[in-house]
Amino acid sequence: MPALWKPSVTVAAVVERDGRFLMVEEETADGVRLNQPAGHLDPGETLLHAATRETLEETTHAFTPTALLGVYVARSVPNRDRDGVTYVRFAFTGDLGPDDPGRALDDGILRVLWLTAEEIRQRAAEHRSPLVMKCVDDYLAGRRFPLDFVYTHASALAA
């Protein structure tokens, strides 16, 4: 019997301020990569909570989602050390709170950056996933969906 296939559920925060987007540089198995604040959905949490938590951990800023930007699917490139992984990314836009100066960046996060869309586009070879630029482009195109498009049944919170 073949192994059970399970996609990896992730969240991302797409935050724009004065024409610049909140990004992180992070150390990965493939070297330093550029990404939005993003990470995995943990057991017992909602997608909104995951986006808030990941943004705080990776940038030291509170994040309040205000809209769903979109749902995206991509597969990582397999290599000799690991199989490819299919990711389902829920990207949110929202409001960024002040920096918490007493909080350290999450392990692997090298620094927080504010980049223009063109600067992000020019660094495409460094993107953590092909979804990085797609999310920026969708944001710039005005794509937004109400947060009530995302529903979490209570059974998912009892992990």
JSON list of C-alpha atoms in Angstrom, two decimals:
[
{"chain": "A", "resi": 1, "resn": "MET", "atom": "CA", "xyz": [0.00, 0.00, 0.00]},
{"chain": "A", "resi": 2, "resn": "PRO", "atom": "CA", "xyz": [1.43, 3.45, -0.92]},
{"chain": "A", "resi": 3, "resn": "ALA", "atom": "CA", "xyz": [2.28, 5.94, 1.82]},
{"chain": "A", "resi": 4, "resn": "LEU", "atom": "CA", "xyz": [-0.46, 8.39, 2.76]},
{"chain": "A", "resi": 5, "resn": "TRP", "atom": "CA", "xyz": [0.02, 11.69, 0.95]},
{"chain": "A", "resi": 6, "resn": "LYS", "atom": "CA", "xyz": [-0.54, 14.77, 3.10]},
{"chain": "A", "resi": 7, "resn": "PRO", "atom": "CA", "xyz": [0.05, 18.35, 1.99]},
{"chain": "A", "resi": 8, "resn": "SER", "atom": "CA", "xyz": [1.68, 20.74, 4.42]},
{"chain": "A", "resi": 9, "resn": "VAL", "atom": "CA", "xyz": [-0.60, 23.61, 5.51]},
{"chain": "A", "resi": 10, "resn": "THR", "atom": "CA", "xyz": [1.13, 26.96, 5.88]},
{"chain": "A", "resi": 11, "resn": "VAL", "atom": "CA", "xyz": [0.17, 30.57, 6.50]},
{"chain": "A", "resi": 12, "resn": "ALA", "atom": "CA", "xyz": [1.76, 33.84, 5.42]},
{"chain": "A", "resi": 13, "resn": "ALA", "atom": "CA", "xyz": [1.32, 37.51, 6.26]},
{"chain": "A", "resi": 14, "resn": "VAL", "atom": "CA", "xyz": [1.50, 40.01, 3.41]},
{"chain": "A", "resi": 15, "resn": "VAL", "atom": "CA", "xyz": [1.97, 43.45, 4.94]},
{"chain": "A", "resi": 16, "resn": "GLU", "atom": "CA", "xyz": [2.58, 46.63, 2.93]},
{"chain": "A", "resi": 17, "resn": "ARG", "atom": "CA", "xyz": [3.56, 49.99, 4.37]},
{"chain": "A", "resi": 18, "resn": "ASP", "atom": "CA", "xyz": [4.41, 53.02, 2.24]},
{"chain": "A", "resi": 19, "resn": "GLY", "atom": "CA", "xyz": [5.00, 50.89, -0.87]},
{"chain": "A", "resi": 20, "resn": "ARG", "atom": "CA", "xyz": [7.26, 48.39, 0.91]},
{"chain": "A", "resi": 21, "resn": "PHE", "atom": "CA", "xyz": [6.49, 44.84, 1.97]},
{"chain": "A", "resi": 22, "resn": "LEU", "atom": "CA", "xyz": [7.45, 43.13, 5.21]},
{"chain": "A", "resi": 23, "resn": "MET", "atom": "CA", "xyz": [9.86, 40.30, 4.41]},
{"chain": "A", "resi": 24, "resn": "VAL", "atom": "CA", "xyz": [12.27, 38.06, 6.27]},
{"chain": "A", "resi": 25, "resn": "GLU", "atom": "CA", "xyz": [15.59, 36.55, 5.33]},
{"chain": "A", "resi": 26, "resn": "GLU", "atom": "CA", "xyz": [15.88, 33.08, 6.74]},
{"chain": "A", "resi": 27, "resn": "GLU", "atom": "CA", "xyz": [18.43, 30.32, 6.87]},
{"chain": "A", "resi": 28, "resn": "THR", "atom": "CA", "xyz": [17.12, 27.14, 5.23]},
{"chain": "A", "resi": 29, "resn": "ALA", "atom": "CA", "xyz": [18.52, 23.81, 4.06]},
{"chain": "A", "resi": 30, "resn": "ASP", "atom": "CA", "xyz": [18.86, 25.50, 0.65]},
{"chain": "A", "resi": 31, "resn": "GLY", "atom": "CA", "xyz": [20.73, 28.54, 2.01]},
{"chain": "A", "resi": 32, "resn": "VAL", "atom": "CA", "xyz": [19.48, 32.03, 2.82]},
{"chain": "A", "resi": 33, "resn": "ARG", "atom": "CA", "xyz": [15.99, 32.61, 1.42]},
{"chain": "A", "resi": 34, "resn": "LEU", "atom": "CA", "xyz": [13.54, 35.51, 1.20]},
{"chain": "A", "resi": 35, "resn": "ASN", "atom": "CA", "xyz": [9.96, 35.04, 2.35]},
{"chain": "A", "resi": 36, "resn": "GLN", "atom": "CA", "xyz": [6.96, 36.74, 3.85]},
{"chain": "A", "resi": 37, "resn": "PRO", "atom": "CA", "xyz": [6.56, 35.99, 7.56]},
{"chain": "A", "resi": 38, "resn": "ALA", "atom": "CA", "xyz": [5.20, 32.47, 7.21]},
{"chain": "A", "resi": 39, "resn": "GLY", "atom": "CA", "xyz": [5.08, 29.03, 8.75]},
{"chain": "A", "resi": 40, "resn": "HIS", "atom": "CA", "xyz": [3.11, 25.94, 9.50]},
{"chain": "A", "resi": 41, "resn": "LEU", "atom": "CA", "xyz": [-0.34, 25.56, 11.01]},
{"chain": "A", "resi": 42, "resn": "ASP", "atom": "CA", "xyz": [0.15, 23.94, 14.42]},
{"chain": "A", "resi": 43, "resn": "PRO", "atom": "CA", "xyz": [-2.25, 21.45, 15.99]},
{"chain": "A", "resi": 44, "resn": "GLY", "atom": "CA", "xyz": [-5.11, 23.09, 17.85]},
{"chain": "A", "resi": 45, "resn": "GLU", "atom": "CA", "xyz": [-4.90, 26.54, 16.25]},
{"chain": "A", "resi": 46, "resn": "THR", "atom": "CA", "xyz": [-6.89, 28.41, 13.64]},
{"chain": "A", "resi": 47, "resn": "LEU", "atom": "CA", "xyz": [-5.34, 29.68, 10.43]},
{"chain": "A", "resi": 48, "resn": "LEU", "atom": "CA", "xyz": [-5.75, 33.25, 11.71]},
{"chain": "A", "resi": 49, "resn": "HIS", "atom": "CA", "xyz": [-3.97, 32.43, 14.95]},
{"chain": "A", "resi": 50, "resn": "ALA", "atom": "CA", "xyz": [-1.17, 30.70, 13.02]},
{"chain": "A", "resi": 51, "resn": "ALA", "atom": "CA", "xyz": [-0.63, 33.78, 10.84]},
{"chain": "A", "resi": 52, "resn": "THR", "atom": "CA", "xyz": [-0.57, 36.02, 13.91]},
{"chain": "A", "resi": 53, "resn": "ARG", "atom": "CA", "xyz": [1.82, 33.72, 15.79]},
{"chain": "A", "resi": 54, "resn": "GLU", "atom": "CA", "xyz": [4.21, 33.20, 12.87]},
{"chain": "A", "resi": 55, "resn": "THR", "atom": "CA", "xyz": [4.43, 36.93, 12.18]},
{"chain": "A", "resi": 56, "resn": "LEU", "atom": "CA", "xyz": [5.21, 37.68, 15.82]},
{"chain": "A", "resi": 57, "resn": "GLU", "atom": "CA", "xyz": [7.82, 34.91, 16.00]},
{"chain": "A", "resi": 58, "resn": "GLU", "atom": "CA", "xyz": [9.56, 35.90, 12.77]},
{"chain": "A", "resi": 59, "resn": "THR", "atom": "CA", "xyz": [9.38, 39.71, 12.98]},
{"chain": "A", "resi": 60, "resn": "THR", "atom": "CA", "xyz": [8.67, 40.55, 16.66]},
{"chain": "A", "resi": 61, "resn": "HIS", "atom": "CA", "xyz": [5.62, 42.52, 15.48]},
{"chain": "A", "resi": 62, "resn": "ALA", "atom": "CA", "xyz": [2.02, 41.78, 16.41]},
{"chain": "A", "resi": 63, "resn": "PHE", "atom": "CA", "xyz": [-0.13, 41.08, 13.34]},
{"chain": "A", "resi": 64, "resn": "THR", "atom": "CA", "xyz": [-3.90, 41.35, 13.06]},
{"chain": "A", "resi": 65, "resn": "PRO", "atom": "CA", "xyz": [-5.31, 39.73, 9.91]},
{"chain": "A", "resi": 66, "resn": "THR", "atom": "CA", "xyz": [-7.99, 41.81, 8.19]},
{"chain": "A", "resi": 67, "resn": "ALA", "atom": "CA", "xyz": [-8.51, 39.86, 4.94]},
{"chain": "A", "resi": 68, "resn": "LEU", "atom": "CA", "xyz": [-7.69, 36.59, 3.24]},
{"chain": "A", "resi": 69, "resn": "LEU", "atom": "CA", "xyz": [-5.46, 37.30, 0.26]},
{"chain": "A", "resi": 70, "resn": "GLY", "atom": "CA", "xyz": [-5.77, 33.85, -1.25]},
{"chain": "A", "resi": 71, "resn": "VAL", "atom": "CA", "xyz": [-5.13, 30.13, -1.02]},
{"chain": "A", "resi": 72, "resn": "TYR", "atom": "CA", "xyz": [-2.12, 28.88, -2.95]},
{"chain": "A", "resi": 73, "resn": "VAL", "atom": "CA", "xyz": [-0.65, 25.46, -3.74]},
{"chain": "A", "resi": 74, "resn": "ALA", "atom": "CA", "xyz": [2.93, 24.72, -4.77]},
{"chain": "A", "resi": 75, "resn": "ARG", "atom": "CA", "xyz": [5.35, 21.81, -4.57]},
{"chain": "A", "resi": 76, "resn": "SER", "atom": "CA", "xyz": [8.95, 22.08, -3.43]},
{"chain": "A", "resi": 77, "resn": "VAL", "atom": "CA", "xyz": [11.63, 20.65, -5.66]},
{"chain": "A", "resi": 78, "resn": "PRO", "atom": "CA", "xyz": [12.78, 17.24, -4.47]},
{"chain": "A", "resi": 79, "resn": "ASN", "atom": "CA", "xyz": [16.50, 16.71, -4.11]},
{"chain": "A", "resi": 80, "resn": "ARG", "atom": "CA", "xyz": [18.79, 13.90, -3.01]},
{"chain": "A", "resi": 81, "resn": "ASP", "atom": "CA", "xyz": [18.21, 14.70, 0.68]},
{"chain": "A", "resi": 82, "resn": "ARG", "atom": "CA", "xyz": [14.43, 15.01, 0.71]},
{"chain": "A", "resi": 83, "resn": "ASP", "atom": "CA", "xyz": [11.26, 14.36, -1.23]},
{"chain": "A", "resi": 84, "resn": "GLY", "atom": "CA", "xyz": [9.25, 17.25, -2.60]},
{"chain": "A", "resi": 85, "resn": "VAL", "atom": "CA", "xyz": [6.51, 18.61, -0.37]},
{"chain": "A", "resi": 86, "resn": "THR", "atom": "CA", "xyz": [3.16, 20.01, -1.51]},
{"chain": "A", "resi": 87, "resn": "TYR", "atom": "CA", "xyz": [2.33, 23.19, 0.39]},
{"chain": "A", "resi": 88, "resn": "VAL", "atom": "CA", "xyz": [-1.12, 24.75, 0.76]},
{"chain": "A", "resi": 89, "resn": "ARG", "atom": "CA", "xyz": [-0.57, 28.37, 1.77]},
{"chain": "A", "resi": 90, "resn": "PHE", "atom": "CA", "xyz": [-3.25, 30.62, 3.24]},
{"chain": "A", "resi": 91, "resn": "ALA", "atom": "CA", "xyz": [-2.04, 34.20, 2.84]},
{"chain": "A", "resi": 92, "resn": "PHE", "atom": "CA", "xyz": [-3.52, 37.02, 4.87]},
{"chain": "A", "resi": 93, "resn": "THR", "atom": "CA", "xyz": [-3.20, 40.79, 4.79]},
{"chain": "A", "resi": 94, "resn": "GLY", "atom": "CA", "xyz": [-3.65, 42.89, 7.88]},
{"chain": "A", "resi": 95, "resn": "ASP", "atom": "CA", "xyz": [-2.38, 45.43, 10.33]},
{"chain": "A", "resi": 96, "resn": "LEU", "atom": "CA", "xyz": [1.08, 45.32, 11.85]},
{"chain": "A", "resi": 97, "resn": "GLY", "atom": "CA", "xyz": [1.51, 46.45, 15.42]},
{"chain": "A", "resi": 98, "resn": "PRO", "atom": "CA", "xyz": [4.61, 47.89, 17.04]},
{"chain": "A", "resi": 99, "resn": "ASP", "atom": "CA", "xyz": [7.84, 45.96, 17.42]},
{"chain": "A", "resi": 100, "resn": "ASP", "atom": "CA", "xyz": [8.34, 44.12, 20.73]},
{"chain": "A", "resi": 101, "resn": "PRO", "atom": "CA", "xyz": [11.96, 45.09, 21.56]},
{"chain": "A", "resi": 102, "resn": "GLY", "atom": "CA", "xyz": [12.21, 42.44, 24.26]},
{"chain": "A", "resi": 103, "resn": "ARG", "atom": "CA", "xyz": [11.46, 39.61, 21.86]},
{"chain": "A", "resi": 104, "resn": "ALA", "atom": "CA", "xyz": [14.09, 37.79, 19.78]},
{"chain": "A", "resi": 105, "resn": "LEU", "atom": "CA", "xyz": [13.56, 36.68, 16.18]},
{"chain": "A", "resi": 106, "resn": "ASP", "atom": "CA", "xyz": [12.70, 33.01, 15.70]},
{"chain": "A", "resi": 107, "resn": "ASP", "atom": "CA", "xyz": [15.53, 30.53, 15.11]},
{"chain": "A", "resi": 108, "resn": "GLY", "atom": "CA", "xyz": [16.68, 30.71, 11.51]},
{"chain": "A", "resi": 109, "resn": "ILE", "atom": "CA", "xyz": [15.39, 34.23, 10.87]},
{"chain": "A", "resi": 110, "resn": "LEU", "atom": "CA", "xyz": [18.40, 36.39, 10.03]},
{"chain": "A", "resi": 111, "resn": "ARG", "atom": "CA", "xyz": [16.70, 39.76, 9.63]},
{"chain": "A", "resi": 112, "resn": "VAL", "atom": "CA", "xyz": [13.49, 41.62, 8.86]},
{"chain": "A", "resi": 113, "resn": "LEU", "atom": "CA", "xyz": [13.35, 43.72, 5.69]},
{"chain": "A", "resi": 114, "resn": "TRP", "atom": "CA", "xyz": [10.99, 46.20, 4.07]},
{"chain": "A", "resi": 115, "resn": "LEU", "atom": "CA", "xyz": [11.28, 45.82, 0.28]},
{"chain": "A", "resi": 116, "resn": "THR", "atom": "CA", "xyz": [9.44, 47.26, -2.71]},
{"chain": "A", "resi": 117, "resn": "ALA", "atom": "CA", "xyz": [7.69, 44.86, -5.07]},
{"chain": "A", "resi": 118, "resn": "GLU", "atom": "CA", "xyz": [10.44, 45.50, -7.62]},
{"chain": "A", "resi": 119, "resn": "GLU", "atom": "CA", "xyz": [13.16, 44.69, -5.08]},
{"chain": "A", "resi": 120, "resn": "ILE", "atom": "CA", "xyz": [11.35, 41.44, -4.24]},
{"chain": "A", "resi": 121, "resn": "ARG", "atom": "CA", "xyz": [11.00, 40.63, -7.94]},
{"chain": "A", "resi": 122, "resn": "GLN", "atom": "CA", "xyz": [14.73, 41.26, -8.51]},
{"chain": "A", "resi": 123, "resn": "ARG", "atom": "CA", "xyz": [15.57, 38.73, -5.80]},
{"chain": "A", "resi": 124, "resn": "ALA", "atom": "CA", "xyz": [13.44, 35.93, -7.30]},
{"chain": "A", "resi": 125, "resn": "ALA", "atom": "CA", "xyz": [16.34, 33.45, -7.16]},
{"chain": "A", "resi": 126, "resn": "GLU", "atom": "CA", "xyz": [16.29, 33.82, -3.35]},
{"chain": "A", "resi": 127, "resn": "HIS", "atom": "CA", "xyz": [12.54, 33.28, -2.86]},
{"chain": "A", "resi": 128, "resn": "ARG", "atom": "CA", "xyz": [11.66, 30.52, -0.40]},
{"chain": "A", "resi": 129, "resn": "SER", "atom": "CA", "xyz": [8.83, 29.45, -2.69]},
{"chain": "A", "resi": 130, "resn": "PRO", "atom": "CA", "xyz": [7.26, 30.41, -6.01]},
{"chain": "A", "resi": 131, "resn": "LEU", "atom": "CA", "xyz": [4.34, 31.76, -3.98]},
{"chain": "A", "resi": 132, "resn": "VAL", "atom": "CA", "xyz": [6.26, 34.75, -2.58]},
{"chain": "A", "resi": 133, "resn": "MET", "atom": "CA", "xyz": [5.89, 36.96, -5.65]},
{"chain": "A", "resi": 134, "resn": "LYS", "atom": "CA", "xyz": [2.42, 35.64, -6.51]},
{"chain": "A", "resi": 135, "resn": "CYS", "atom": "CA", "xyz": [1.18, 36.85, -3.11]},
{"chain": "A", "resi": 136, "resn": "VAL", "atom": "CA", "xyz": [2.72, 40.31, -3.64]},
{"chain": "A", "resi": 137, "resn": "ASP", "atom": "CA", "xyz": [1.21, 40.54, -7.13]},
{"chain": "A", "resi": 138, "resn": "ASP", "atom": "CA", "xyz": [-2.23, 39.51, -5.84]},
{"chain": "A", "resi": 139, "resn": "TYR", "atom": "CA", "xyz": [-1.97, 42.09, -3.06]},
{"chain": "A", "resi": 140, "resn": "LEU", "atom": "CA", "xyz": [-1.09, 44.82, -5.57]},
{"chain": "A", "resi": 141, "resn": "ALA", "atom": "CA", "xyz": [-4.00, 43.71, -7.78]},
{"chain": "A", "resi": 142, "resn": "GLY", "atom": "CA", "xyz": [-6.36, 44.42, -4.86]},
{"chain": "A", "resi": 143, "resn": "ARG", "atom": "CA", "xyz": [-7.32, 40.81, -4.16]},
{"chain": "A", "resi": 144, "resn": "ARG", "atom": "CA", "xyz": [-9.02, 40.52, -0.77]},
{"chain": "A", "resi": 145, "resn": "PHE", "atom": "CA", "xyz": [-11.57, 38.10, 0.68]},
{"chain": "A", "resi": 146, "resn": "PRO", "atom": "CA", "xyz": [-13.47, 38.47, 3.95]},
{"chain": "A", "resi": 147, "resn": "LEU", "atom": "CA", "xyz": [-12.03, 36.58, 6.91]},
{"chain": "A", "resi": 148, "resn": "ASP", "atom": "CA", "xyz": [-15.31, 34.70, 7.30]},
{"chain": "A", "resi": 149, "resn": "PHE", "atom": "CA", "xyz": [-14.28, 32.76, 4.18]},
{"chain": "A", "resi": 150, "resn": "VAL", "atom": "CA", "xyz": [-12.06, 30.85, 6.61]},
{"chain": "A", "resi": 151, "resn": "TYR", "atom": "CA", "xyz": [-14.00, 28.66, 9.02]},
{"chain": "A", "resi": 152, "resn": "THR", "atom": "CA", "xyz": [-12.58, 26.53, 11.82]},
{"chain": "A", "resi": 153, "resn": "HIS", "atom": "CA", "xyz": [-14.80, 23.91, 13.41]},
{"chain": "A", "resi": 154, "resn": "ALA", "atom": "CA", "xyz": [-14.32, 23.48, 17.16]},
{"chain": "A", "resi": 155, "resn": "SER", "atom": "CA", "xyz": [-13.14, 19.90, 16.61]},
{"chain": "A", "resi": 156, "resn": "ALA", "atom": "CA", "xyz": [-9.93, 21.26, 15.01]},
{"chain": "A", "resi": 157, "resn": "LEU", "atom": "CA", "xyz": [-9.10, 23.21, 18.16]},
{"chain": "A", "resi": 158, "resn": "ALA", "atom": "CA", "xyz": [-9.09, 20.14, 20.41]},
{"chain": "A", "resi": 159, "resn": "ALA", "atom": "CA", "xyz": [-5.68, 18.86, 19.33]}
]
